[in-house]
mmCIF file of C-alpha atoms in Angstrom:
data_model
loop_
_atom_site.group_PDB
_atom_site.id
_atom_site.type_symbol
_atom_site.label_atom_id
_atom_site.label_comp_id
_atom_site.label_asym_id
_atom_site.label_seq_id
_atom_site.Cartn_x
_atom_site.Cartn_y
_atom_site.Cartn_z
ATOM 1 C CA UNK V 29 3.020 -13.263 -64.082
ATOM 2 C CA UNK V 30 -0.572 -12.052 -64.200
ATOM 3 C CA UNK V 31 -2.086 -15.177 -62.925
ATOM 4 C CA UNK V 32 -5.455 -13.596 -62.794
ATOM 5 C CA UNK V 33 -5.626 -12.803 -66.269
ATOM 6 C CA UNK V 34 -4.406 -15.740 -67.623
ATOM 7 C CA UNK V 35 -7.027 -17.797 -65.605
ATOM 8 C CA UNK V 36 -9.591 -15.269 -67.048
ATOM 9 C CA UNK V 37 -8.490 -16.527 -70.797
ATOM 10 C CA UNK V 38 -8.373 -20.132 -69.659
ATOM 11 C CA UNK V 39 -11.800 -19.809 -68.054
ATOM 12 C CA UNK V 40 -12.967 -18.309 -71.644
ATOM 13 C CA UNK V 41 -11.334 -21.073 -73.554
ATOM 14 C CA UNK V 42 -13.099 -23.493 -71.314
ATOM 15 C CA UNK V 43 -16.536 -22.135 -72.136
ATOM 16 C CA UNK V 44 -16.122 -22.122 -75.863
ATOM 17 C CA UNK V 45 -17.592 -24.771 -77.713
ATOM 18 C CA UNK V 46 -16.054 -28.143 -78.656
ATOM 19 C CA UNK V 47 -14.165 -27.569 -81.925
ATOM 20 C CA UNK V 48 -14.542 -31.497 -82.548
ATOM 21 C CA UNK V 49 -17.744 -31.479 -82.905
ATOM 22 C CA UNK V 50 -18.211 -28.511 -84.813
ATOM 23 C CA UNK V 51 -17.858 -28.129 -88.828
ATOM 24 C CA UNK V 52 -15.475 -26.173 -90.344
ATOM 25 C CA UNK V 53 -17.698 -23.354 -91.198
ATOM 26 C CA UNK V 54 -18.883 -23.311 -87.916
ATOM 27 C CA UNK V 55 -15.061 -22.894 -86.509
ATOM 28 C CA UNK V 56 -14.575 -20.483 -88.888
ATOM 29 C CA UNK V 57 -17.836 -18.324 -87.793
ATOM 30 C CA UNK V 58 -16.552 -18.968 -83.630
ATOM 31 C CA UNK V 59 -12.987 -18.015 -84.943
ATOM 32 C CA UNK V 60 -14.155 -14.529 -86.564
ATOM 33 C CA UNK V 61 -16.950 -14.262 -83.386
ATOM 34 C CA UNK V 62 -13.927 -14.051 -81.006
ATOM 35 C CA UNK V 63 -11.568 -11.747 -82.887
ATOM 36 C CA UNK V 64 -9.695 -9.383 -80.816
ATOM 37 C CA UNK V 65 -10.763 -5.856 -81.891
ATOM 38 C CA UNK V 66 -8.603 -3.116 -83.340
ATOM 39 C CA UNK V 67 -8.118 -0.315 -80.436
ATOM 40 C CA UNK V 68 -10.593 2.413 -81.243
ATOM 41 C CA UNK V 69 -7.892 4.885 -81.433
ATOM 42 C CA UNK V 70 -5.981 2.705 -83.468
ATOM 43 C CA UNK V 71 -4.284 5.515 -86.074
ATOM 44 C CA UNK V 72 -2.566 2.775 -88.411
ATOM 45 C CA UNK V 73 -2.998 3.712 -92.114
ATOM 46 C CA UNK V 74 -4.492 0.961 -94.110
ATOM 47 C CA UNK V 75 -4.410 0.152 -97.832
ATOM 48 C CA UNK V 76 -6.712 -2.619 -99.147
ATOM 49 C CA UNK V 77 -5.264 -4.605 -102.386
ATOM 50 C CA UNK V 78 -5.542 -8.076 -103.963
ATOM 51 C CA UNK V 79 -2.609 -10.007 -104.306
ATOM 52 C CA UNK V 80 -2.982 -13.221 -106.446
ATOM 53 C CA UNK V 81 -6.828 -13.111 -106.188
ATOM 54 C CA UNK V 82 -6.475 -12.806 -102.403
ATOM 55 C CA UNK V 83 -7.564 -9.650 -100.501
ATOM 56 C CA UNK V 84 -4.542 -8.113 -98.783
ATOM 57 C CA UNK V 85 -3.835 -5.263 -96.430
ATOM 58 C CA UNK V 86 -1.082 -3.188 -96.389
ATOM 59 C CA UNK V 87 -0.662 -1.507 -92.483
ATOM 60 C CA UNK V 88 1.384 1.129 -91.824
ATOM 61 C CA UNK V 89 1.437 2.544 -88.201
ATOM 62 C CA UNK V 90 2.217 6.255 -87.438
ATOM 63 C CA UNK V 91 6.154 6.755 -87.614
ATOM 64 C CA UNK V 92 7.113 3.464 -89.638
ATOM 65 C CA UNK V 93 9.703 2.746 -91.573
ATOM 66 C CA UNK V 94 7.816 2.220 -94.822
ATOM 67 C CA UNK V 95 10.921 0.723 -96.210
ATOM 68 C CA UNK V 96 10.934 -2.527 -94.324
ATOM 69 C CA UNK V 97 7.922 -4.733 -93.380
ATOM 70 C CA UNK V 98 6.379 -7.846 -91.901
ATOM 71 C CA UNK V 99 4.754 -10.352 -93.795
ATOM 72 C CA UNK V 100 2.347 -11.648 -91.775
ATOM 73 C CA UNK V 101 0.422 -15.220 -91.992
ATOM 74 C CA UNK V 102 -2.421 -15.680 -89.837
ATOM 75 C CA UNK V 103 -2.848 -19.269 -87.730
ATOM 76 C CA UNK V 104 -5.968 -21.656 -87.747
ATOM 77 C CA UNK V 105 -4.434 -24.975 -89.238
ATOM 78 C CA UNK V 106 -4.545 -23.545 -92.717
ATOM 79 C CA UNK V 107 -8.287 -24.218 -92.615
ATOM 80 C CA UNK V 108 -9.718 -21.389 -90.331
ATOM 81 C CA UNK V 109 -8.540 -17.451 -89.704
ATOM 82 C CA UNK V 110 -8.577 -14.610 -91.721
ATOM 83 C CA UNK V 111 -7.486 -11.076 -91.939
ATOM 84 C CA UNK V 112 -9.836 -9.896 -89.584
ATOM 85 C CA UNK V 113 -8.953 -12.733 -86.630
ATOM 86 C CA UNK V 114 -5.359 -11.521 -86.921
ATOM 87 C CA UNK V 115 -5.680 -8.099 -87.533
ATOM 88 C CA UNK V 116 -4.725 -6.759 -84.386
ATOM 89 C CA UNK V 117 -1.656 -9.039 -83.802
ATOM 90 C CA UNK V 118 -0.259 -8.013 -87.146
ATOM 91 C CA UNK V 119 -0.644 -4.514 -86.458
ATOM 92 C CA UNK V 120 0.881 -4.798 -83.052
ATOM 93 C CA UNK V 121 3.917 -6.788 -84.358
ATOM 94 C CA UNK V 122 4.268 -3.729 -86.905
ATOM 95 C CA UNK V 123 4.092 -1.087 -84.390
ATOM 96 C CA UNK V 124 6.494 -2.626 -82.360
ATOM 97 C CA UNK V 125 9.117 -3.124 -84.791
ATOM 98 C CA UNK V 126 8.346 0.554 -86.165
ATOM 99 C CA UNK V 127 7.521 -0.831 -89.935
ATOM 100 C CA UNK V 128 5.059 -1.707 -92.081
ATOM 101 C CA UNK V 129 3.077 -4.676 -92.370
ATOM 102 C CA UNK V 130 1.257 -7.000 -95.321
ATOM 103 C CA UNK V 131 -1.321 -9.515 -94.343
ATOM 104 C CA UNK V 132 -2.507 -11.746 -97.066
ATOM 105 C CA UNK V 133 -6.008 -13.797 -96.849
ATOM 106 C CA UNK V 134 -4.329 -16.944 -98.020
ATOM 107 C CA UNK V 135 -6.549 -19.498 -99.807
ATOM 108 C CA UNK V 136 -7.765 -22.318 -97.187
ATOM 109 C CA UNK V 137 -8.714 -25.746 -96.882
ATOM 110 C CA UNK V 138 -10.271 -27.960 -97.741
ATOM 111 C CA UNK V 139 -11.327 -26.327 -100.663
ATOM 112 C CA UNK V 140 -7.911 -24.969 -101.508
ATOM 113 C CA UNK V 141 -5.626 -27.708 -99.933
ATOM 114 C CA UNK V 142 -2.075 -27.887 -100.155
ATOM 115 C CA UNK V 143 0.174 -26.288 -101.288
ATOM 116 C CA UNK V 144 -2.373 -23.328 -102.041
ATOM 117 C CA UNK V 145 -1.438 -21.512 -98.852
ATOM 118 C CA UNK V 146 2.464 -21.818 -99.893
ATOM 119 C CA UNK V 147 1.621 -20.270 -103.183
ATOM 120 C CA UNK V 148 -0.264 -17.247 -101.796
ATOM 121 C CA UNK V 149 2.617 -16.694 -99.321
ATOM 122 C CA UNK V 150 5.468 -16.386 -101.887
ATOM 123 C CA UNK V 151 2.928 -14.296 -104.316
ATOM 124 C CA UNK V 152 2.563 -11.631 -101.226
ATOM 125 C CA UNK V 153 6.549 -11.579 -100.599
ATOM 126 C CA UNK V 154 6.870 -11.231 -104.505
ATOM 127 C CA UNK V 155 4.518 -8.227 -104.232
ATOM 128 C CA UNK V 156 6.843 -6.563 -101.433
ATOM 129 C CA UNK V 157 9.835 -6.819 -103.688
ATOM 130 C CA UNK V 158 7.773 -5.493 -106.727
ATOM 131 C CA UNK V 159 6.907 -2.382 -104.073
ATOM 132 C CA UNK V 160 10.607 -1.617 -103.877
ATOM 133 C CA UNK V 161 11.396 -3.344 -100.522
ATOM 134 C CA UNK V 162 14.688 -5.060 -99.993
ATOM 135 C CA UNK V 163 14.346 -8.863 -99.087
ATOM 136 C CA UNK V 164 17.039 -8.237 -96.257
ATOM 137 C CA UNK V 165 14.381 -5.603 -94.769
ATOM 138 C CA UNK V 166 11.578 -8.228 -94.997
ATOM 139 C CA UNK V 167 10.304 -10.293 -92.326
ATOM 140 C CA UNK V 168 8.215 -13.558 -92.476
ATOM 141 C CA UNK V 169 5.944 -13.725 -89.419
ATOM 142 C CA UNK V 170 3.153 -16.047 -88.378
ATOM 143 C CA UNK V 171 1.335 -18.196 -85.507
ATOM 144 C CA UNK V 172 0.845 -21.754 -85.332
ATOM 145 C CA UNK V 173 -0.073 -22.677 -89.025
ATOM 146 C CA UNK V 174 1.288 -19.721 -89.973
ATOM 147 C CA UNK V 175 4.231 -20.086 -88.055
ATOM 148 C CA UNK V 176 5.037 -23.252 -89.976
ATOM 149 C CA UNK V 177 4.043 -21.262 -92.984
ATOM 150 C CA UNK V 178 6.787 -18.438 -91.959
ATOM 151 C CA UNK V 179 9.127 -21.402 -92.606
ATOM 152 C CA UNK V 180 7.564 -23.268 -95.540
ATOM 153 C CA UNK V 181 7.281 -20.020 -97.482
ATOM 154 C CA UNK V 182 11.054 -19.340 -96.796
ATOM 155 C CA UNK V 183 12.140 -22.531 -98.646
ATOM 156 C CA UNK V 184 9.472 -22.052 -101.260
ATOM 157 C CA UNK V 185 10.920 -18.818 -102.122
ATOM 158 C CA UNK V 186 14.728 -20.196 -102.290
ATOM 159 C CA UNK V 187 13.178 -23.169 -104.624
ATOM 160 C CA UNK V 188 11.817 -20.216 -106.795
ATOM 161 C CA UNK V 189 15.273 -18.355 -106.859
ATOM 162 C CA UNK V 190 13.827 -15.700 -104.790
ATOM 163 C CA UNK V 191 16.252 -13.772 -102.123
ATOM 164 C CA UNK V 192 15.468 -14.885 -98.734
ATOM 165 C CA UNK V 193 13.843 -12.243 -96.405
ATOM 166 C CA UNK V 194 15.735 -10.697 -93.642
ATOM 167 C CA UNK V 195 14.599 -12.467 -90.435
ATOM 168 C CA UNK V 196 12.054 -14.748 -89.330
ATOM 169 C CA UNK V 197 9.255 -14.747 -86.257
ATOM 170 C CA UNK V 198 7.463 -17.991 -85.408
ATOM 171 C CA UNK V 199 4.557 -18.141 -82.770
ATOM 172 C CA UNK V 200 3.650 -21.454 -81.328
ATOM 173 C CA UNK V 201 4.662 -23.031 -85.098
ATOM 174 C CA UNK V 202 3.242 -25.873 -86.418
ATOM 175 C CA UNK V 203 6.086 -27.380 -88.371
ATOM 176 C CA UNK V 204 5.654 -31.335 -88.367
ATOM 177 C CA UNK V 205 2.139 -32.357 -89.588
ATOM 178 C CA UNK V 206 2.697 -35.859 -88.780
ATOM 179 C CA UNK V 207 1.676 -34.798 -85.309
ATOM 180 C CA UNK V 208 4.141 -37.215 -83.310
ATOM 181 C CA UNK V 209 6.400 -35.439 -81.270
ATOM 182 C CA UNK V 210 5.871 -36.088 -77.668
ATOM 183 C CA UNK V 211 4.197 -32.834 -76.237
ATOM 184 C CA UNK V 212 1.511 -33.580 -78.720
ATOM 185 C CA UNK V 213 -0.100 -35.779 -76.383
ATOM 186 C CA UNK V 214 2.307 -35.131 -73.428
ATOM 187 C CA UNK V 215 0.913 -31.445 -72.937
ATOM 188 C CA UNK V 216 -2.947 -31.974 -73.677
ATOM 189 C CA UNK V 217 -4.123 -31.993 -70.062
ATOM 190 C CA UNK V 218 -2.216 -28.254 -69.979
ATOM 191 C CA UNK V 219 -3.234 -26.837 -73.317
ATOM 192 C CA UNK V 220 -7.085 -25.513 -73.498
ATOM 193 C CA UNK V 221 -6.695 -24.871 -77.343
ATOM 194 C CA UNK V 222 -5.044 -27.587 -79.319
ATOM 195 C CA UNK V 223 -5.023 -31.472 -78.922
ATOM 196 C CA UNK V 224 -3.949 -34.220 -80.969
ATOM 197 C CA UNK V 225 -7.551 -34.823 -82.425
ATOM 198 C CA UNK V 226 -7.473 -30.999 -83.163
ATOM 199 C CA UNK V 227 -4.228 -31.179 -85.141
ATOM 200 C CA UNK V 228 -5.058 -34.478 -87.021
ATOM 201 C CA UNK V 229 -8.228 -33.197 -87.971
ATOM 202 C CA UNK V 230 -6.452 -29.881 -89.740
ATOM 203 C CA UNK V 231 -3.607 -32.147 -91.074
ATOM 204 C CA UNK V 232 -6.533 -34.271 -92.814
ATOM 205 C CA UNK V 233 -8.122 -31.024 -94.165
ATOM 206 C CA UNK V 234 -5.107 -29.549 -95.400
ATOM 207 C CA UNK V 235 -3.302 -32.240 -96.866
ATOM 208 C CA UNK V 236 -6.006 -34.418 -98.350
ATOM 209 C CA UNK V 237 -3.790 -37.633 -97.742
ATOM 210 C CA UNK V 238 -0.733 -36.427 -98.972
ATOM 211 C CA UNK V 239 2.304 -37.039 -97.331
ATOM 212 C CA UNK V 240 3.039 -35.049 -94.414
ATOM 213 C CA UNK V 241 6.961 -35.245 -94.447
ATOM 214 C CA UNK V 242 7.057 -32.883 -97.752
ATOM 215 C CA UNK V 243 9.187 -30.366 -96.331
ATOM 216 C CA UNK V 244 6.610 -27.401 -97.849
ATOM 217 C CA UNK V 245 3.948 -28.866 -95.390
ATOM 218 C CA UNK V 246 6.540 -30.007 -92.534
ATOM 219 C CA UNK V 247 9.124 -27.654 -92.800
ATOM 220 C CA UNK V 248 10.751 -29.383 -90.035
ATOM 221 C CA UNK V 249 12.058 -31.753 -92.420
ATOM 222 C CA UNK V 250 13.313 -29.431 -94.911
ATOM 223 C CA UNK V 251 16.687 -28.185 -95.457
ATOM 224 C CA UNK V 252 16.908 -24.985 -93.344
ATOM 225 C CA UNK V 253 20.669 -24.339 -93.743
ATOM 226 C CA UNK V 254 21.366 -20.948 -95.079
ATOM 227 C CA UNK V 255 17.763 -19.420 -93.716
ATOM 228 C CA UNK V 256 17.968 -15.875 -92.248
ATOM 229 C CA UNK V 257 17.853 -15.081 -88.299
ATOM 230 C CA UNK V 258 14.835 -16.521 -86.874
ATOM 231 C CA UNK V 259 12.904 -15.597 -83.175
ATOM 232 C CA UNK V 260 10.592 -18.312 -82.073
ATOM 233 C CA UNK V 261 7.970 -18.144 -79.164
ATOM 234 C CA UNK V 262 6.264 -20.593 -77.349
ATOM 235 C CA UNK V 263 4.639 -21.575 -74.155
ATOM 236 C CA UNK V 264 5.380 -24.189 -71.562
ATOM 237 C CA UNK V 265 1.432 -25.143 -71.461
ATOM 238 C CA UNK V 266 0.956 -26.001 -75.159
ATOM 239 C CA UNK V 267 1.009 -29.033 -77.170
ATOM 240 C CA UNK V 268 3.420 -27.556 -80.194
ATOM 241 C CA UNK V 269 6.386 -26.963 -77.627
ATOM 242 C CA UNK V 270 8.282 -29.857 -79.149
ATOM 243 C CA UNK V 271 7.408 -28.202 -82.549
ATOM 244 C CA UNK V 272 8.978 -25.001 -81.647
ATOM 245 C CA UNK V 273 11.949 -26.875 -79.599
ATOM 246 C CA UNK V 274 12.887 -29.005 -82.567
ATOM 247 C CA UNK V 275 12.666 -25.762 -85.058
ATOM 248 C CA UNK V 276 15.032 -24.305 -82.989
ATOM 249 C CA UNK V 277 17.598 -27.032 -82.656
ATOM 250 C CA UNK V 278 17.441 -27.968 -86.142
ATOM 251 C CA UNK V 279 17.770 -24.561 -87.423
ATOM 252 C CA UNK V 280 21.054 -24.082 -84.887
ATOM 253 C CA UNK V 281 22.382 -27.312 -86.281
ATOM 254 C CA UNK V 282 21.881 -25.778 -89.962
ATOM 255 C CA UNK V 283 24.097 -23.039 -88.570
ATOM 256 C CA UNK V 284 21.207 -20.634 -88.535
ATOM 257 C CA UNK V 285 21.002 -17.993 -85.980
ATOM 258 C CA UNK V 286 17.843 -19.154 -83.881
ATOM 259 C CA UNK V 287 16.373 -17.498 -80.495
ATOM 260 C CA UNK V 288 14.259 -20.017 -78.603
ATOM 261 C CA UNK V 289 11.637 -18.226 -75.763
ATOM 262 C CA UNK V 290 9.859 -20.581 -73.974
ATOM 263 C CA UNK V 291 7.268 -18.680 -72.015
ATOM 264 C CA UNK V 292 6.291 -19.879 -68.177
ATOM 265 C CA UNK V 293 2.514 -21.257 -68.332
ATOM 266 C CA UNK V 294 1.750 -19.353 -71.513
ATOM 267 C CA UNK V 295 -0.843 -21.094 -73.639
ATOM 268 C CA UNK V 296 -0.834 -21.675 -77.510
ATOM 269 C CA UNK V 297 -0.344 -18.381 -79.454
ATOM 270 C CA UNK V 298 -1.122 -16.140 -75.951
ATOM 271 C CA UNK V 299 -0.152 -13.217 -78.324
ATOM 272 C CA UNK V 300 -3.793 -13.442 -79.765
ATOM 273 C CA UNK V 301 -5.094 -12.551 -75.936
ATOM 274 C CA UNK V 302 -3.102 -9.443 -75.696
ATOM 275 C CA UNK V 303 -5.906 -7.251 -75.223
ATOM 276 C CA UNK V 304 -6.851 -8.892 -71.997
ATOM 277 C CA UNK V 305 -3.243 -10.646 -71.263
ATOM 278 C CA UNK V 306 -0.064 -8.435 -70.078
ATOM 279 C CA UNK V 307 2.291 -11.213 -71.362
ATOM 280 C CA UNK V 308 0.483 -11.489 -74.744
ATOM 281 C CA UNK V 309 1.646 -7.621 -74.925
ATOM 282 C CA UNK V 310 4.940 -8.070 -73.734
ATOM 283 C CA UNK V 311 5.705 -11.027 -76.356
ATOM 284 C CA UNK V 312 4.639 -8.742 -79.013
ATOM 285 C CA UNK V 313 6.312 -5.703 -77.810
ATOM 286 C CA UNK V 314 9.588 -8.388 -77.370
ATOM 287 C CA UNK V 315 9.188 -9.342 -80.775
ATOM 288 C CA UNK V 316 8.738 -6.385 -82.421
ATOM 289 C CA UNK V 317 12.241 -4.733 -80.970
ATOM 290 C CA UNK V 318 13.902 -8.328 -82.472
ATOM 291 C CA UNK V 319 12.402 -7.485 -85.667
ATOM 292 C CA UNK V 320 12.775 -4.057 -85.898
ATOM 293 C CA UNK V 321 16.728 -4.391 -84.962
ATOM 294 C CA UNK V 322 17.139 -6.921 -87.737
ATOM 295 C CA UNK V 323 15.240 -4.972 -90.283
ATOM 296 C CA UNK V 324 17.350 -1.598 -89.968
ATOM 297 C CA UNK V 325 19.032 -0.268 -93.167
#
């Protein structure tokens, strides 16, 4: 384990402004500022497009199989984040899986509350299918809120009569928006990014008072039977540890192939810090290989 690298990431996070004292616009601007840049020598081919009125990027790493794709949903509590903030993470997964990636700039709350993000996610899935990519060769993936959206979009796609994708990958997924699971408060002292106050604020922005028990908002509470194989990454030092553990348990109880990996000492979405954290790079490579194996023809 790279203790020095992890300590440097934690130090940078400790020096960041207190998000509970910032407006949504200020948090968005800060998130954009800290977005990891794409490597200068990156040779990914990128097509910019529009899906359901939203900007999107279809990225093809060198040597990738364009008959398969990852549909990536960025994190940010459904209120912050963009194509820019997670471009490196989405491309890194695609490169490791040796497939293409589609990322969509889904609508954000509070301007566009629930279920706008779910609707945009399903629209992006329809777009990939319309491109001629078989659903069996598409993987949904996302981090934090995007991890929850990964599962919610599957439930919404099934309800719309669409075939399910071939796999799913959730990083530190936020799947219970009631924010009442034990580690939400039990891990606060270890988690430098997430707290119950932060999560409650995002819940209020996204749901606007609507029921947290709606399965498309809190997919942990949905019918998970019949979903495709799922890989779940979570760090041992994060508030959403129980979200991930409960999700894996419920998937398993429903007869779904679920692989849960709890990475010791890792923090919320450590993959985001891959440029400065070797465990982040290892996690992306690990997940990419898993995805690639499941999307092979």
